[in-house]
Amino acid sequence: MSASVGQRVSIIGGGGNVGAATAFALIVKGVSAEVLLVDVSDKAAEGQALDISDASFSLPGTCRKGSYKEAGQSDVIIITAGARQQPNEPRSSLIDRNYKVIQSIMDSLKPIKATAKILVVSNPVDVLTDIAQKTSGLPRHQVIGSGTYLDSGRLRNELSSITGVSPRSIHAYMLGEHGDNQFTGWSAANIAGRPLLDHSRMKGVDLDSLYEKIQRKAYVIIDAKGSTFYGIGMCAATLTQALLSNTSQVFPVTNYVEQYGCYMSWPAAIGYDGVEQSLDVKLDDEERKKLQTAIDAIKGACSGY
């Protein structure tokens, strides 16, 4: 299902690598929307918009530089602005620096369209999504974060190389916190309804080593080229497409989970209203302990703001 003509997506931080990658992904995915790039550097936003618009001539979407006031009246507002993560820097250390950035952005966007959906990509995403919801004044179901969607994609790619099954047919999630306390929900992972760990090619696989490889991949990329942007850009564009097109697809995104009383990275169905429903995941006792550790870390960080 394609998006309706006249829809608008604004990317705050659109002059940067992640913002531009997200805009480009929206255009090449054929999303029928006007994409606005907003940045503290007008020149950077204009340059990215002009470049991306050159790719849109045969596609339904358009891209241009926009203002904060225009962005506040958009259907989807994507937040990619924030301090860049440094090599070997844990995401949690970004909180103090990015808190003020989010607060300033929300003030600049107001008045925010009542039906707008906010998608936070900046890190640490679980905490910043909570801050964005509180400072925007929008209902919780309309404010989400990219969560562990990219991490789960990395996991599925690795599992695909092991099992020989397409990553689209592997149902496995990284859960809890997008950061040092995330964990793999092995108990719920499956292929065609059968437990993933029962697959013949999973026998003898070192799950701890596999987890470490997924966990460290972002740091490897950052060390090699300074930042990650292609993968997360595509993830943000896919989530935006789900919001605009009402797909009701399930993604492991940062959303407010009532039973745990906080924003966290957890599977949720995404559509026009944002989070249509947050879904439960079957976990074993050890995974439940890891989940609680992640929840405590998120709540502890959020309590200071």
PDB file of C-alpha atoms in Angstrom:
ATOM      1  CA  MET A   1       0.000   0.000   0.000  1.00  0.00           C
ATOM      2  CA  SER A   2       1.505   3.354  -1.000  1.00  0.00           C
ATOM      3  CA  ALA A   3       1.369   6.545   0.997  1.00  0.00           C
ATOM      4  CA  SER A   4      -1.236   9.188   0.224  1.00  0.00           C
ATOM      5  CA  VAL A   5      -0.257  12.171  -1.896  1.00  0.00           C
ATOM      6  CA  GLY A   6       0.288  15.277   0.199  1.00  0.00           C
ATOM      7  CA  GLN A   7       1.938  13.582   3.151  1.00  0.00           C
ATOM      8  CA  ARG A   8       5.004  15.223   4.620  1.00  0.00           C
ATOM      9  CA  VAL A   9       8.028  13.785   6.405  1.00  0.00           C
ATOM     10  CA  SER A  10      10.524  16.083   8.096  1.00  0.00           C
ATOM     11  CA  ILE A  11      13.993  15.002   9.149  1.00  0.00           C
ATOM     12  CA  ILE A  12      15.604  17.029  11.923  1.00  0.00           C
ATOM     13  CA  GLY A  13      19.332  16.724  11.407  1.00  0.00           C
ATOM     14  CA  GLY A  14      18.783  16.273   7.685  1.00  0.00           C
ATOM     15  CA  GLY A  15      22.104  17.887   6.862  1.00  0.00           C
ATOM     16  CA  GLY A  16      24.004  15.054   8.539  1.00  0.00           C
ATOM     17  CA  ASN A  17      24.868  11.562   7.358  1.00  0.00           C
ATOM     18  CA  VAL A  18      22.030   9.704   9.097  1.00  0.00           C
ATOM     19  CA  GLY A  19      19.416  12.279   8.127  1.00  0.00           C
ATOM     20  CA  ALA A  20      20.528  12.318   4.500  1.00  0.00           C
ATOM     21  CA  ALA A  21      20.691   8.510   4.343  1.00  0.00           C
ATOM     22  CA  THR A  22      17.139   8.352   5.707  1.00  0.00           C
ATOM     23  CA  ALA A  23      15.881  10.888   3.155  1.00  0.00           C
ATOM     24  CA  PHE A  24      17.593   9.075   0.298  1.00  0.00           C
ATOM     25  CA  ALA A  25      16.129   5.754   1.433  1.00  0.00           C
ATOM     26  CA  LEU A  26      12.633   7.278   1.550  1.00  0.00           C
ATOM     27  CA  ILE A  27      13.016   8.527  -2.000  1.00  0.00           C
ATOM     28  CA  VAL A  28      14.429   5.318  -3.499  1.00  0.00           C
ATOM     29  CA  LYS A  29      11.804   3.218  -1.663  1.00  0.00           C
ATOM     30  CA  GLY A  30       9.191   5.162  -3.616  1.00  0.00           C
ATOM     31  CA  VAL A  31       7.434   6.707  -0.620  1.00  0.00           C
ATOM     32  CA  SER A  32       4.897   9.264  -1.891  1.00  0.00           C
ATOM     33  CA  ALA A  33       5.701  12.133   0.430  1.00  0.00           C
ATOM     34  CA  GLU A  34       7.365  15.507   0.552  1.00  0.00           C
ATOM     35  CA  VAL A  35      10.605  15.052   2.489  1.00  0.00           C
ATOM     36  CA  LEU A  36      11.900  18.142   4.279  1.00  0.00           C
ATOM     37  CA  LEU A  37      15.453  18.377   5.580  1.00  0.00           C
ATOM     38  CA  VAL A  38      15.894  20.632   8.611  1.00  0.00           C
ATOM     39  CA  ASP A  39      19.238  21.343  10.212  1.00  0.00           C
ATOM     40  CA  VAL A  40      21.028  23.963  12.313  1.00  0.00           C
ATOM     41  CA  SER A  41      23.218  24.307   9.230  1.00  0.00           C
ATOM     42  CA  ASP A  42      20.952  25.608   6.470  1.00  0.00           C
ATOM     43  CA  LYS A  43      23.756  25.158   3.978  1.00  0.00           C
ATOM     44  CA  ALA A  44      24.212  21.473   4.817  1.00  0.00           C
ATOM     45  CA  ALA A  45      20.447  20.830   4.645  1.00  0.00           C
ATOM     46  CA  GLU A  46      20.192  22.636   1.322  1.00  0.00           C
ATOM     47  CA  GLY A  47      23.135  20.751  -0.150  1.00  0.00           C
ATOM     48  CA  GLN A  48      21.779  17.365   0.882  1.00  0.00           C
ATOM     49  CA  ALA A  49      18.278  18.249  -0.345  1.00  0.00           C
ATOM     50  CA  LEU A  50      19.545  19.419  -3.737  1.00  0.00           C
ATOM     51  CA  ASP A  51      21.610  16.265  -4.159  1.00  0.00           C
ATOM     52  CA  ILE A  52      18.796  13.923  -3.094  1.00  0.00           C
ATOM     53  CA  SER A  53      16.265  15.745  -5.278  1.00  0.00           C
ATOM     54  CA  ASP A  54      18.389  14.783  -8.276  1.00  0.00           C
ATOM     55  CA  ALA A  55      17.531  11.154  -7.490  1.00  0.00           C
ATOM     56  CA  SER A  56      13.782  11.807  -7.256  1.00  0.00           C
ATOM     57  CA  PHE A  57      12.911  12.857 -10.818  1.00  0.00           C
ATOM     58  CA  SER A  58      11.539   9.402 -11.728  1.00  0.00           C
ATOM     59  CA  LEU A  59      10.047   8.659  -8.310  1.00  0.00           C
ATOM     60  CA  PRO A  60       6.918   9.864  -6.468  1.00  0.00           C
ATOM     61  CA  GLY A  61       8.662  11.522  -3.518  1.00  0.00           C
ATOM     62  CA  THR A  62      10.253  14.964  -3.400  1.00  0.00           C
ATOM     63  CA  CYS A  63      12.971  16.455  -1.195  1.00  0.00           C
ATOM     64  CA  ARG A  64      13.755  20.029  -0.192  1.00  0.00           C
ATOM     65  CA  LYS A  65      15.154  22.086   2.668  1.00  0.00           C
ATOM     66  CA  GLY A  66      12.546  23.040   5.271  1.00  0.00           C
ATOM     67  CA  SER A  67      12.057  25.020   8.470  1.00  0.00           C
ATOM     68  CA  TYR A  68      11.359  23.899  12.033  1.00  0.00           C
ATOM     69  CA  LYS A  69       7.865  25.412  11.875  1.00  0.00           C
ATOM     70  CA  GLU A  70       7.080  23.439   8.706  1.00  0.00           C
ATOM     71  CA  ALA A  71       8.478  20.320  10.335  1.00  0.00           C
ATOM     72  CA  GLY A  72       6.175  20.747  13.322  1.00  0.00           C
ATOM     73  CA  GLN A  73       3.186  20.364  11.007  1.00  0.00           C
ATOM     74  CA  SER A  74       4.463  17.196   9.337  1.00  0.00           C
ATOM     75  CA  ASP A  75       2.855  13.763   9.416  1.00  0.00           C
ATOM     76  CA  VAL A  76       6.095  12.126  10.553  1.00  0.00           C
ATOM     77  CA  ILE A  77       8.969  13.936  12.272  1.00  0.00           C
ATOM     78  CA  ILE A  78      12.243  12.014  12.340  1.00  0.00           C
ATOM     79  CA  ILE A  79      14.887  13.084  14.858  1.00  0.00           C
ATOM     80  CA  THR A  80      18.412  12.237  13.735  1.00  0.00           C
ATOM     81  CA  ALA A  81      20.146  15.271  15.236  1.00  0.00           C
ATOM     82  CA  GLY A  82      22.469  14.797  18.153  1.00  0.00           C
ATOM     83  CA  ALA A  83      26.024  14.478  19.325  1.00  0.00           C
ATOM     84  CA  ARG A  84      27.958  11.860  17.377  1.00  0.00           C
ATOM     85  CA  GLN A  85      28.995   8.680  19.145  1.00  0.00           C
ATOM     86  CA  GLN A  86      32.768   8.479  19.457  1.00  0.00           C
ATOM     87  CA  PRO A  87      34.851   5.307  18.989  1.00  0.00           C
ATOM     88  CA  ASN A  88      34.359   2.944  21.958  1.00  0.00           C
ATOM     89  CA  GLU A  89      31.939   5.387  23.603  1.00  0.00           C
ATOM     90  CA  PRO A  90      28.895   3.704  25.227  1.00  0.00           C
ATOM     91  CA  ARG A  91      25.562   5.095  24.071  1.00  0.00           C
ATOM     92  CA  SER A  92      24.602   5.954  27.645  1.00  0.00           C
ATOM     93  CA  SER A  93      27.278   8.651  27.823  1.00  0.00           C
ATOM     94  CA  LEU A  94      25.437  10.572  25.120  1.00  0.00           C
ATOM     95  CA  ILE A  95      22.421  11.286  27.339  1.00  0.00           C
ATOM     96  CA  ASP A  96      23.523  14.566  28.884  1.00  0.00           C
ATOM     97  CA  ARG A  97      24.709  15.976  25.575  1.00  0.00           C
ATOM     98  CA  ASN A  98      21.626  14.932  23.632  1.00  0.00           C
ATOM     99  CA  TYR A  99      19.025  15.810  26.254  1.00  0.00           C
ATOM    100  CA  LYS A 100      19.472  19.521  25.590  1.00  0.00           C
ATOM    101  CA  VAL A 101      19.418  18.897  21.841  1.00  0.00           C
ATOM    102  CA  ILE A 102      16.044  17.101  22.013  1.00  0.00           C
ATOM    103  CA  GLN A 103      14.565  19.743  24.303  1.00  0.00           C
ATOM    104  CA  SER A 104      15.648  22.532  21.951  1.00  0.00           C
ATOM    105  CA  ILE A 105      14.270  20.699  18.912  1.00  0.00           C
ATOM    106  CA  MET A 106      10.852  20.203  20.484  1.00  0.00           C
ATOM    107  CA  ASP A 107      10.658  23.872  21.451  1.00  0.00           C
ATOM    108  CA  SER A 108      11.521  24.859  17.875  1.00  0.00           C
ATOM    109  CA  LEU A 109       8.887  22.527  16.390  1.00  0.00           C
ATOM    110  CA  LYS A 110       5.967  23.817  18.446  1.00  0.00           C
ATOM    111  CA  PRO A 111       3.110  23.989  17.796  1.00  0.00           C
ATOM    112  CA  ILE A 112       3.358  20.326  16.796  1.00  0.00           C
ATOM    113  CA  LYS A 113       0.575  18.841  14.677  1.00  0.00           C
ATOM    114  CA  ALA A 114      -1.750  16.871  16.969  1.00  0.00           C
ATOM    115  CA  THR A 115      -1.679  13.769  14.746  1.00  0.00           C
ATOM    116  CA  ALA A 116       2.060  13.866  14.052  1.00  0.00           C
ATOM    117  CA  LYS A 117       4.205  10.837  14.770  1.00  0.00           C
ATOM    118  CA  ILE A 118       7.728  11.332  16.062  1.00  0.00           C
ATOM    119  CA  LEU A 119      10.429   8.795  15.258  1.00  0.00           C
ATOM    120  CA  VAL A 120      13.601   9.203  17.321  1.00  0.00           C
ATOM    121  CA  VAL A 121      16.800   7.794  15.860  1.00  0.00           C
ATOM    122  CA  SER A 122      19.371   9.694  17.960  1.00  0.00           C
ATOM    123  CA  ASN A 123      21.125   7.755  20.713  1.00  0.00           C
ATOM    124  CA  PRO A 124      20.639   6.590  23.394  1.00  0.00           C
ATOM    125  CA  VAL A 125      17.327   6.087  21.627  1.00  0.00           C
ATOM    126  CA  ASP A 126      15.254   4.517  24.433  1.00  0.00           C
ATOM    127  CA  VAL A 127      15.945   7.373  26.840  1.00  0.00           C
ATOM    128  CA  LEU A 128      15.704  10.114  24.212  1.00  0.00           C
ATOM    129  CA  THR A 129      12.360   8.754  23.010  1.00  0.00           C
ATOM    130  CA  ASP A 130      11.034   9.112  26.550  1.00  0.00           C
ATOM    131  CA  ILE A 131      12.376  12.678  26.673  1.00  0.00           C
ATOM    132  CA  ALA A 132      10.911  13.481  23.250  1.00  0.00           C
ATOM    133  CA  GLN A 133       7.473  12.289  24.322  1.00  0.00           C
ATOM    134  CA  LYS A 134       7.515  14.324  27.512  1.00  0.00           C
ATOM    135  CA  THR A 135       8.760  17.504  25.842  1.00  0.00           C
ATOM    136  CA  SER A 136       6.539  17.199  22.752  1.00  0.00           C
ATOM    137  CA  GLY A 137       3.312  16.638  24.678  1.00  0.00           C
ATOM    138  CA  LEU A 138       2.139  14.020  22.170  1.00  0.00           C
ATOM    139  CA  PRO A 139       0.539  10.745  23.331  1.00  0.00           C
ATOM    140  CA  ARG A 140       2.978   7.913  23.979  1.00  0.00           C
ATOM    141  CA  HIS A 141       1.724   5.805  21.081  1.00  0.00           C
ATOM    142  CA  GLN A 142       2.644   8.618  18.662  1.00  0.00           C
ATOM    143  CA  VAL A 143       6.279   8.834  19.794  1.00  0.00           C
ATOM    144  CA  ILE A 144       8.547   5.897  19.014  1.00  0.00           C
ATOM    145  CA  GLY A 145      12.235   5.205  18.512  1.00  0.00           C
ATOM    146  CA  SER A 146      14.199   3.069  16.071  1.00  0.00           C
ATOM    147  CA  GLY A 147      15.054   0.772  18.987  1.00  0.00           C
ATOM    148  CA  THR A 148      16.738  -2.537  18.217  1.00  0.00           C
ATOM    149  CA  TYR A 149      15.374  -2.766  14.668  1.00  0.00           C
ATOM    150  CA  LEU A 150      18.836  -2.412  13.122  1.00  0.00           C
ATOM    151  CA  ASP A 151      20.411  -4.717  15.717  1.00  0.00           C
ATOM    152  CA  SER A 152      17.762  -7.334  14.927  1.00  0.00           C
ATOM    153  CA  GLY A 153      18.504  -6.945  11.224  1.00  0.00           C
ATOM    154  CA  ARG A 154      22.183  -7.543  11.881  1.00  0.00           C
ATOM    155  CA  LEU A 155      21.232 -10.632  13.883  1.00  0.00           C
ATOM    156  CA  ARG A 156      19.040 -11.981  11.094  1.00  0.00           C
ATOM    157  CA  ASN A 157      21.768 -11.438   8.519  1.00  0.00           C
ATOM    158  CA  GLU A 158      24.225 -13.448  10.626  1.00  0.00           C
ATOM    159  CA  LEU A 159      21.669 -16.196  11.217  1.00  0.00           C
ATOM    160  CA  SER A 160      20.910 -16.287   7.511  1.00  0.00           C
ATOM    161  CA  SER A 161      24.561 -16.902   6.692  1.00  0.00           C
ATOM    162  CA  ILE A 162      24.554 -19.795   9.171  1.00  0.00           C
ATOM    163  CA  THR A 163      21.227 -21.433   8.289  1.00  0.00           C
ATOM    164  CA  GLY A 164      20.973 -20.636   4.592  1.00  0.00           C
ATOM    165  CA  VAL A 165      17.471 -19.228   5.142  1.00  0.00           C
ATOM    166  CA  SER A 166      16.512 -15.725   3.998  1.00  0.00           C
ATOM    167  CA  PRO A 167      16.724 -13.166   6.826  1.00  0.00           C
ATOM    168  CA  ARG A 168      13.108 -12.221   5.995  1.00  0.00           C
ATOM    169  CA  SER A 169      12.012 -15.694   7.056  1.00  0.00           C
ATOM    170  CA  ILE A 170      13.957 -15.709  10.307  1.00  0.00           C
ATOM    171  CA  HIS A 171      12.022 -14.313  13.266  1.00  0.00           C
ATOM    172  CA  ALA A 172      14.542 -13.295  15.902  1.00  0.00           C
ATOM    173  CA  TYR A 173      14.912 -10.100  17.932  1.00  0.00           C
ATOM    174  CA  MET A 174      17.433  -8.168  19.940  1.00  0.00           C
ATOM    175  CA  LEU A 175      15.407  -6.819  22.853  1.00  0.00           C
ATOM    176  CA  GLY A 176      15.332  -4.591  25.915  1.00  0.00           C
ATOM    177  CA  GLU A 177      17.677  -1.665  25.419  1.00  0.00           C
ATOM    178  CA  HIS A 178      19.357  -0.432  22.271  1.00  0.00           C
ATOM    179  CA  GLY A 179      22.739  -0.424  23.902  1.00  0.00           C
ATOM    180  CA  ASP A 180      24.943  -2.351  26.284  1.00  0.00           C
ATOM    181  CA  ASN A 181      22.016  -4.114  28.011  1.00  0.00           C
ATOM    182  CA  GLN A 182      20.301  -5.478  24.933  1.00  0.00           C
ATOM    183  CA  PHE A 183      19.912  -9.243  24.664  1.00  0.00           C
ATOM    184  CA  THR A 184      18.798 -11.861  22.175  1.00  0.00           C
ATOM    185  CA  GLY A 185      15.378 -13.463  22.633  1.00  0.00           C
ATOM    186  CA  TRP A 186      16.538 -16.955  21.702  1.00  0.00           C
ATOM    187  CA  SER A 187      13.519 -18.613  23.316  1.00  0.00           C
ATOM    188  CA  ALA A 188      11.135 -16.901  20.893  1.00  0.00           C
ATOM    189  CA  ALA A 189      13.375 -17.091  17.796  1.00  0.00           C
ATOM    190  CA  ASN A 190      11.972 -19.318  15.074  1.00  0.00           C
ATOM    191  CA  ILE A 191      11.955 -20.303  11.423  1.00  0.00           C
ATOM    192  CA  ALA A 192       8.552 -21.288  10.024  1.00  0.00           C
ATOM    193  CA  GLY A 193       7.215 -21.650  13.548  1.00  0.00           C
ATOM    194  CA  ARG A 194       9.912 -24.070  14.666  1.00  0.00           C
ATOM    195  CA  PRO A 195      12.505 -23.017  17.271  1.00  0.00           C
ATOM    196  CA  LEU A 196      15.543 -21.491  15.600  1.00  0.00           C
ATOM    197  CA  LEU A 197      17.914 -23.338  17.898  1.00  0.00           C
ATOM    198  CA  ASP A 198      16.471 -26.662  16.666  1.00  0.00           C
ATOM    199  CA  HIS A 199      17.708 -25.948  13.139  1.00  0.00           C
ATOM    200  CA  SER A 200      20.405 -28.471  12.189  1.00  0.00           C
ATOM    201  CA  ARG A 201      22.922 -25.766  11.248  1.00  0.00           C
ATOM    202  CA  MET A 202      22.557 -24.055  14.624  1.00  0.00           C
ATOM    203  CA  LYS A 203      24.017 -27.047  16.428  1.00  0.00           C
ATOM    204  CA  GLY A 204      27.358 -26.134  17.947  1.00  0.00           C
ATOM    205  CA  VAL A 205      27.025 -22.404  17.230  1.00  0.00           C
ATOM    206  CA  ASP A 206      28.550 -20.308  20.022  1.00  0.00           C
ATOM    207  CA  LEU A 207      25.606 -18.033  20.871  1.00  0.00           C
ATOM    208  CA  ASP A 208      27.676 -15.805  23.146  1.00  0.00           C
ATOM    209  CA  SER A 209      30.231 -15.156  20.390  1.00  0.00           C
ATOM    210  CA  LEU A 210      27.433 -14.488  17.912  1.00  0.00           C
ATOM    211  CA  TYR A 211      25.856 -11.996  20.313  1.00  0.00           C
ATOM    212  CA  GLU A 212      29.193 -10.250  20.835  1.00  0.00           C
ATOM    213  CA  LYS A 213      29.663  -9.931  17.083  1.00  0.00           C
ATOM    214  CA  ILE A 214      26.253  -8.255  16.730  1.00  0.00           C
ATOM    215  CA  GLN A 215      26.853  -6.075  19.764  1.00  0.00           C
ATOM    216  CA  ARG A 216      30.224  -4.833  18.542  1.00  0.00           C
ATOM    217  CA  LYS A 217      29.387  -4.274  14.873  1.00  0.00           C
ATOM    218  CA  ALA A 218      28.443  -0.604  15.311  1.00  0.00           C
ATOM    219  CA  TYR A 219      31.729   0.066  17.091  1.00  0.00           C
ATOM    220  CA  VAL A 220      33.665  -1.647  14.296  1.00  0.00           C
ATOM    221  CA  ILE A 221      31.963   0.569  11.704  1.00  0.00           C
ATOM    222  CA  ILE A 222      32.468   3.722  13.777  1.00  0.00           C
ATOM    223  CA  ASP A 223      36.142   2.912  14.260  1.00  0.00           C
ATOM    224  CA  ALA A 224      36.583   2.336  10.525  1.00  0.00           C
ATOM    225  CA  LYS A 225      34.612   5.273   9.064  1.00  0.00           C
ATOM    226  CA  GLY A 226      33.447   7.535  11.885  1.00  0.00           C
ATOM    227  CA  SER A 227      29.734   6.768  12.000  1.00  0.00           C
ATOM    228  CA  THR A 228      26.983   4.408  10.868  1.00  0.00           C
ATOM    229  CA  PHE A 229      24.267   5.724   8.558  1.00  0.00           C
ATOM    230  CA  TYR A 230      23.223   3.481   5.658  1.00  0.00           C
ATOM    231  CA  GLY A 231      21.707   0.711   7.766  1.00  0.00           C
ATOM    232  CA  ILE A 232      19.904   2.968  10.220  1.00  0.00           C
ATOM    233  CA  GLY A 233      18.788   5.218   7.361  1.00  0.00           C
ATOM    234  CA  MET A 234      17.019   2.317   5.678  1.00  0.00           C
ATOM    235  CA  CYS A 235      15.495   1.218   8.991  1.00  0.00           C
ATOM    236  CA  ALA A 236      14.139   4.718   9.676  1.00  0.00           C
ATOM    237  CA  ALA A 237      12.717   4.925   6.149  1.00  0.00           C
ATOM    238  CA  THR A 238      11.016   1.535   6.508  1.00  0.00           C
ATOM    239  CA  LEU A 239       9.447   2.537   9.826  1.00  0.00           C
ATOM    240  CA  THR A 240       8.260   5.809   8.279  1.00  0.00           C
ATOM    241  CA  GLN A 241       6.721   3.920   5.391  1.00  0.00           C
ATOM    242  CA  ALA A 242       4.842   1.726   7.891  1.00  0.00           C
ATOM    243  CA  LEU A 243       3.545   4.828   9.691  1.00  0.00           C
ATOM    244  CA  LEU A 244       2.374   6.500   6.480  1.00  0.00           C
ATOM    245  CA  SER A 245       0.983   3.397   4.801  1.00  0.00           C
ATOM    246  CA  ASN A 246      -0.663   1.805   7.853  1.00  0.00           C
ATOM    247  CA  THR A 247       1.029  -1.548   7.262  1.00  0.00           C
ATOM    248  CA  SER A 248       0.606  -2.879  10.825  1.00  0.00           C
ATOM    249  CA  GLN A 249       3.964  -4.600  10.441  1.00  0.00           C
ATOM    250  CA  VAL A 250       5.734  -5.707  13.605  1.00  0.00           C
ATOM    251  CA  PHE A 251       9.122  -4.149  14.377  1.00  0.00           C
ATOM    252  CA  PRO A 252      11.355  -4.219  17.477  1.00  0.00           C
ATOM    253  CA  VAL A 253      11.137  -0.475  18.135  1.00  0.00           C
ATOM    254  CA  THR A 254      11.337   1.761  21.169  1.00  0.00           C
ATOM    255  CA  ASN A 255       7.769   2.028  22.420  1.00  0.00           C
ATOM    256  CA  TYR A 256       6.087   2.524  25.771  1.00  0.00           C
ATOM    257  CA  VAL A 257       5.229  -0.902  27.194  1.00  0.00           C
ATOM    258  CA  GLU A 258       2.537  -0.553  29.844  1.00  0.00           C
ATOM    259  CA  GLN A 259       3.309  -3.773  31.702  1.00  0.00           C
ATOM    260  CA  TYR A 260       6.900  -2.621  32.306  1.00  0.00           C
ATOM    261  CA  GLY A 261       6.115   1.068  32.753  1.00  0.00           C
ATOM    262  CA  CYS A 262       8.763   2.493  30.448  1.00  0.00           C
ATOM    263  CA  TYR A 263       9.945   3.029  26.911  1.00  0.00           C
ATOM    264  CA  MET A 264      12.005   0.072  25.724  1.00  0.00           C
ATOM    265  CA  SER A 265      12.951  -1.804  22.573  1.00  0.00           C
ATOM    266  CA  TRP A 266      10.144  -4.292  22.130  1.00  0.00           C
ATOM    267  CA  PRO A 267       8.075  -5.709  19.218  1.00  0.00           C
ATOM    268  CA  ALA A 268       5.118  -3.512  18.242  1.00  0.00           C
ATOM    269  CA  ALA A 269       2.707  -3.262  15.307  1.00  0.00           C
ATOM    270  CA  ILE A 270       3.167   0.094  13.554  1.00  0.00           C
ATOM    271  CA  GLY A 271       0.516   1.995  11.571  1.00  0.00           C
ATOM    272  CA  TYR A 272      -1.221   5.353  11.126  1.00  0.00           C
ATOM    273  CA  ASP A 273      -1.628   5.903  14.867  1.00  0.00           C
ATOM    274  CA  GLY A 274       1.964   5.008  15.644  1.00  0.00           C
ATOM    275  CA  VAL A 275       2.038   2.009  17.952  1.00  0.00           C
ATOM    276  CA  GLU A 276      -1.149   0.047  17.316  1.00  0.00           C
ATOM    277  CA  GLN A 277      -0.253  -2.632  19.826  1.00  0.00           C
ATOM    278  CA  SER A 278       2.779  -3.742  21.785  1.00  0.00           C
ATOM    279  CA  LEU A 279       3.219  -7.511  21.636  1.00  0.00           C
ATOM    280  CA  ASP A 280       4.360  -9.960  24.276  1.00  0.00           C
ATOM    281  CA  VAL A 281       7.407 -12.175  23.761  1.00  0.00           C
ATOM    282  CA  LYS A 282       7.945 -15.560  25.351  1.00  0.00           C
ATOM    283  CA  LEU A 283      11.212 -15.524  27.307  1.00  0.00           C
ATOM    284  CA  ASP A 284      12.926 -18.005  29.582  1.00  0.00           C
ATOM    285  CA  ASP A 285      14.002 -17.179  33.137  1.00  0.00           C
ATOM    286  CA  GLU A 286      17.511 -16.079  32.168  1.00  0.00           C
ATOM    287  CA  GLU A 287      16.184 -13.808  29.440  1.00  0.00           C
ATOM    288  CA  ARG A 288      13.688 -12.339  31.890  1.00  0.00           C
ATOM    289  CA  LYS A 289      16.589 -11.383  34.158  1.00  0.00           C
ATOM    290  CA  LYS A 290      18.340  -9.696  31.242  1.00  0.00           C
ATOM    291  CA  LEU A 291      15.121  -7.873  30.386  1.00  0.00           C
ATOM    292  CA  GLN A 292      14.820  -6.582  33.937  1.00  0.00           C
ATOM    293  CA  THR A 293      18.431  -5.359  33.824  1.00  0.00           C
ATOM    294  CA  ALA A 294      17.645  -3.421  30.650  1.00  0.00           C
ATOM    295  CA  ILE A 295      14.443  -1.978  32.138  1.00  0.00           C
ATOM    296  CA  ASP A 296      16.250  -0.886  35.296  1.00  0.00           C
ATOM    297  CA  ALA A 297      18.972   0.802  33.228  1.00  0.00           C
ATOM    298  CA  ILE A 298      16.434   2.680  31.082  1.00  0.00           C
ATOM    299  CA  LYS A 299      14.304   3.732  34.043  1.00  0.00           C
ATOM    300  CA  GLY A 300      17.373   4.838  35.948  1.00  0.00           C
ATOM    301  CA  ALA A 301      18.548   7.006  33.078  1.00  0.00           C
ATOM    302  CA  CYS A 302      15.075   8.472  32.466  1.00  0.00           C
ATOM    303  CA  SER A 303      14.558   9.333  36.150  1.00  0.00           C
ATOM    304  CA  GLY A 304      17.159  12.083  35.899  1.00  0.00           C
ATOM    305  CA  TYR A 305      15.128  13.934  33.284  1.00  0.00           C
TER     306      TYR A 305
END
